[in-house]
Amino acid sequence: MNFIKEFKIMKKALLILTIAILTSCAGAYKQASYVSNQSYIGMTIQEFKSVAGKKASLEAMESGYTVYRINDYDAWTGARIDTKFYYFDSNGKLVKIDGGEFKQKRYQIEFINN
């Protein structure tokens, strides 16, 4: 009888431990996508920080703009799988969200020999 009681207790403890491990490993995985879904153009830096929490790191602060970065990590390997940049203007309003692609303007120059 004592063995059955101990087995039930051990079974419950193992179940709780398994649930805790499985939920904690993937707990931070959706953080970057959650921040992207909650962000909108025109939001203030304070609103952004309240949504992003400690996941947002200050990437650049120069006259005229501020940039924050959020990295997204794989739940199992811990490898960085995505990066989002959040650009704020000098008034502290969100103006752009991207993956860090810098698209340069293309100019076509035509040389005319006279």
PDB file of C-alpha atoms in Angstrom:
ATOM      1  CA  MET A   1       0.000   0.000   0.000  1.00  0.00           C
ATOM      2  CA  ASN A   2       2.833   2.369   0.846  1.00  0.00           C
ATOM      3  CA  PHE A   3       4.462   1.668  -2.523  1.00  0.00           C
ATOM      4  CA  ILE A   4       1.316   2.698  -4.433  1.00  0.00           C
ATOM      5  CA  LYS A   5       1.076   5.970  -2.499  1.00  0.00           C
ATOM      6  CA  GLU A   6       4.733   6.801  -3.193  1.00  0.00           C
ATOM      7  CA  PHE A   7       4.289   5.885  -6.861  1.00  0.00           C
ATOM      8  CA  LYS A   8       1.343   8.306  -7.224  1.00  0.00           C
ATOM      9  CA  ILE A   9       3.344  11.116  -5.609  1.00  0.00           C
ATOM     10  CA  MET A  10       6.332  10.413  -7.849  1.00  0.00           C
ATOM     11  CA  LYS A  11       4.072  10.293 -10.910  1.00  0.00           C
ATOM     12  CA  LYS A  12       2.612  13.735 -10.085  1.00  0.00           C
ATOM     13  CA  ALA A  13       6.065  15.199  -9.450  1.00  0.00           C
ATOM     14  CA  LEU A  14       7.366  13.839 -12.762  1.00  0.00           C
ATOM     15  CA  LEU A  15       4.344  15.226 -14.620  1.00  0.00           C
ATOM     16  CA  ILE A  16       4.797  18.699 -13.084  1.00  0.00           C
ATOM     17  CA  LEU A  17       8.515  18.667 -13.880  1.00  0.00           C
ATOM     18  CA  THR A  18       7.872  17.611 -17.492  1.00  0.00           C
ATOM     19  CA  ILE A  19       5.276  20.351 -18.014  1.00  0.00           C
ATOM     20  CA  ALA A  20       7.593  22.967 -16.503  1.00  0.00           C
ATOM     21  CA  ILE A  21      10.490  21.978 -18.761  1.00  0.00           C
ATOM     22  CA  LEU A  22       8.407  21.862 -21.945  1.00  0.00           C
ATOM     23  CA  THR A  23       6.734  25.215 -21.371  1.00  0.00           C
ATOM     24  CA  SER A  24       9.847  27.070 -20.234  1.00  0.00           C
ATOM     25  CA  CYS A  25      11.960  26.066 -23.246  1.00  0.00           C
ATOM     26  CA  ALA A  26       9.592  27.650 -25.749  1.00  0.00           C
ATOM     27  CA  GLY A  27       8.445  30.476 -23.507  1.00  0.00           C
ATOM     28  CA  ALA A  28      10.611  33.197 -25.063  1.00  0.00           C
ATOM     29  CA  TYR A  29      10.323  31.952 -28.636  1.00  0.00           C
ATOM     30  CA  LYS A  30       7.327  34.079 -29.613  1.00  0.00           C
ATOM     31  CA  GLN A  31       8.573  37.238 -27.932  1.00  0.00           C
ATOM     32  CA  ALA A  32       9.888  39.020 -31.040  1.00  0.00           C
ATOM     33  CA  SER A  33       6.808  38.224 -33.102  1.00  0.00           C
ATOM     34  CA  TYR A  34       4.608  39.317 -30.189  1.00  0.00           C
ATOM     35  CA  VAL A  35       6.360  42.702 -30.095  1.00  0.00           C
ATOM     36  CA  SER A  36       6.020  43.073 -33.880  1.00  0.00           C
ATOM     37  CA  ASN A  37       2.306  42.301 -33.712  1.00  0.00           C
ATOM     38  CA  GLN A  38       1.748  44.799 -30.887  1.00  0.00           C
ATOM     39  CA  SER A  39       3.792  47.597 -32.489  1.00  0.00           C
ATOM     40  CA  TYR A  40       2.324  50.244 -34.758  1.00  0.00           C
ATOM     41  CA  ILE A  41       3.642  53.258 -36.658  1.00  0.00           C
ATOM     42  CA  GLY A  42       3.380  56.357 -34.497  1.00  0.00           C
ATOM     43  CA  MET A  43       3.719  54.650 -31.111  1.00  0.00           C
ATOM     44  CA  THR A  44       6.041  56.307 -28.604  1.00  0.00           C
ATOM     45  CA  ILE A  45       9.287  54.879 -27.270  1.00  0.00           C
ATOM     46  CA  GLN A  46       7.670  54.459 -23.834  1.00  0.00           C
ATOM     47  CA  GLU A  47       4.813  52.415 -25.329  1.00  0.00           C
ATOM     48  CA  PHE A  48       7.317  50.322 -27.265  1.00  0.00           C
ATOM     49  CA  LYS A  49       9.396  49.656 -24.149  1.00  0.00           C
ATOM     50  CA  SER A  50       6.306  48.597 -22.201  1.00  0.00           C
ATOM     51  CA  VAL A  51       5.479  46.034 -24.922  1.00  0.00           C
ATOM     52  CA  ALA A  52       9.055  44.869 -25.586  1.00  0.00           C
ATOM     53  CA  GLY A  53      10.346  44.845 -22.016  1.00  0.00           C
ATOM     54  CA  LYS A  54      13.976  43.769 -21.646  1.00  0.00           C
ATOM     55  CA  LYS A  55      14.038  42.108 -25.078  1.00  0.00           C
ATOM     56  CA  ALA A  56      14.659  45.468 -26.778  1.00  0.00           C
ATOM     57  CA  SER A  57      18.231  46.699 -26.811  1.00  0.00           C
ATOM     58  CA  LEU A  58      19.305  50.168 -27.854  1.00  0.00           C
ATOM     59  CA  GLU A  59      21.195  49.804 -31.126  1.00  0.00           C
ATOM     60  CA  ALA A  60      21.838  53.426 -32.135  1.00  0.00           C
ATOM     61  CA  MET A  61      20.994  56.880 -30.866  1.00  0.00           C
ATOM     62  CA  GLU A  62      21.969  59.793 -33.042  1.00  0.00           C
ATOM     63  CA  SER A  63      20.613  63.229 -33.726  1.00  0.00           C
ATOM     64  CA  GLY A  64      17.299  62.728 -35.471  1.00  0.00           C
ATOM     65  CA  TYR A  65      16.682  59.045 -34.792  1.00  0.00           C
ATOM     66  CA  THR A  66      16.851  56.178 -32.288  1.00  0.00           C
ATOM     67  CA  VAL A  67      17.020  52.488 -33.211  1.00  0.00           C
ATOM     68  CA  TYR A  68      16.111  49.498 -31.021  1.00  0.00           C
ATOM     69  CA  ARG A  69      16.831  45.862 -31.861  1.00  0.00           C
ATOM     70  CA  ILE A  70      15.011  42.675 -30.868  1.00  0.00           C
ATOM     71  CA  ASN A  71      16.501  39.267 -31.638  1.00  0.00           C
ATOM     72  CA  ASP A  72      14.387  36.139 -32.015  1.00  0.00           C
ATOM     73  CA  TYR A  73      15.987  32.880 -30.878  1.00  0.00           C
ATOM     74  CA  ASP A  74      15.221  29.258 -31.710  1.00  0.00           C
ATOM     75  CA  ALA A  75      13.479  27.626 -28.768  1.00  0.00           C
ATOM     76  CA  TRP A  76      15.567  24.455 -28.844  1.00  0.00           C
ATOM     77  CA  THR A  77      19.022  25.431 -30.077  1.00  0.00           C
ATOM     78  CA  GLY A  78      19.195  28.997 -28.799  1.00  0.00           C
ATOM     79  CA  ALA A  79      20.484  30.204 -32.168  1.00  0.00           C
ATOM     80  CA  ARG A  80      19.416  33.657 -33.366  1.00  0.00           C
ATOM     81  CA  ILE A  81      16.909  33.156 -36.182  1.00  0.00           C
ATOM     82  CA  ASP A  82      15.534  36.648 -36.754  1.00  0.00           C
ATOM     83  CA  THR A  83      16.297  40.268 -35.955  1.00  0.00           C
ATOM     84  CA  LYS A  84      13.929  43.226 -36.083  1.00  0.00           C
ATOM     85  CA  PHE A  85      14.918  46.886 -35.925  1.00  0.00           C
ATOM     86  CA  TYR A  86      12.538  49.572 -34.682  1.00  0.00           C
ATOM     87  CA  TYR A  87      13.269  53.125 -35.874  1.00  0.00           C
ATOM     88  CA  PHE A  88      12.055  56.176 -33.932  1.00  0.00           C
ATOM     89  CA  ASP A  89      12.265  59.780 -35.126  1.00  0.00           C
ATOM     90  CA  SER A  90      13.473  62.773 -33.110  1.00  0.00           C
ATOM     91  CA  ASN A  91       9.985  63.139 -31.569  1.00  0.00           C
ATOM     92  CA  GLY A  92      10.136  59.595 -30.188  1.00  0.00           C
ATOM     93  CA  LYS A  93       7.549  58.173 -32.611  1.00  0.00           C
ATOM     94  CA  LEU A  94       7.973  54.822 -34.373  1.00  0.00           C
ATOM     95  CA  VAL A  95       8.454  55.400 -38.105  1.00  0.00           C
ATOM     96  CA  LYS A  96       9.767  52.073 -39.454  1.00  0.00           C
ATOM     97  CA  ILE A  97      10.178  48.382 -38.592  1.00  0.00           C
ATOM     98  CA  ASP A  98      12.429  46.130 -40.647  1.00  0.00           C
ATOM     99  CA  GLY A  99      14.914  43.305 -40.554  1.00  0.00           C
ATOM    100  CA  GLY A 100      17.873  45.617 -40.941  1.00  0.00           C
ATOM    101  CA  GLU A 101      17.972  45.727 -44.711  1.00  0.00           C
ATOM    102  CA  PHE A 102      19.546  48.885 -45.998  1.00  0.00           C
ATOM    103  CA  LYS A 103      18.211  49.745 -49.427  1.00  0.00           C
ATOM    104  CA  GLN A 104      20.425  52.236 -51.132  1.00  0.00           C
ATOM    105  CA  LYS A 105      19.024  54.578 -53.716  1.00  0.00           C
ATOM    106  CA  ARG A 106      20.186  53.800 -57.223  1.00  0.00           C
ATOM    107  CA  TYR A 107      21.326  56.565 -59.477  1.00  0.00           C
ATOM    108  CA  GLN A 108      21.919  56.174 -63.157  1.00  0.00           C
ATOM    109  CA  ILE A 109      24.540  58.512 -64.557  1.00  0.00           C
ATOM    110  CA  GLU A 110      24.827  59.080 -68.250  1.00  0.00           C
ATOM    111  CA  PHE A 111      28.084  60.423 -69.653  1.00  0.00           C
ATOM    112  CA  ILE A 112      27.748  62.519 -72.763  1.00  0.00           C
ATOM    113  CA  ASN A 113      30.904  63.170 -74.782  1.00  0.00           C
ATOM    114  CA  ASN A 114      30.740  66.303 -76.935  1.00  0.00           C
TER     115      ASN A 114
END
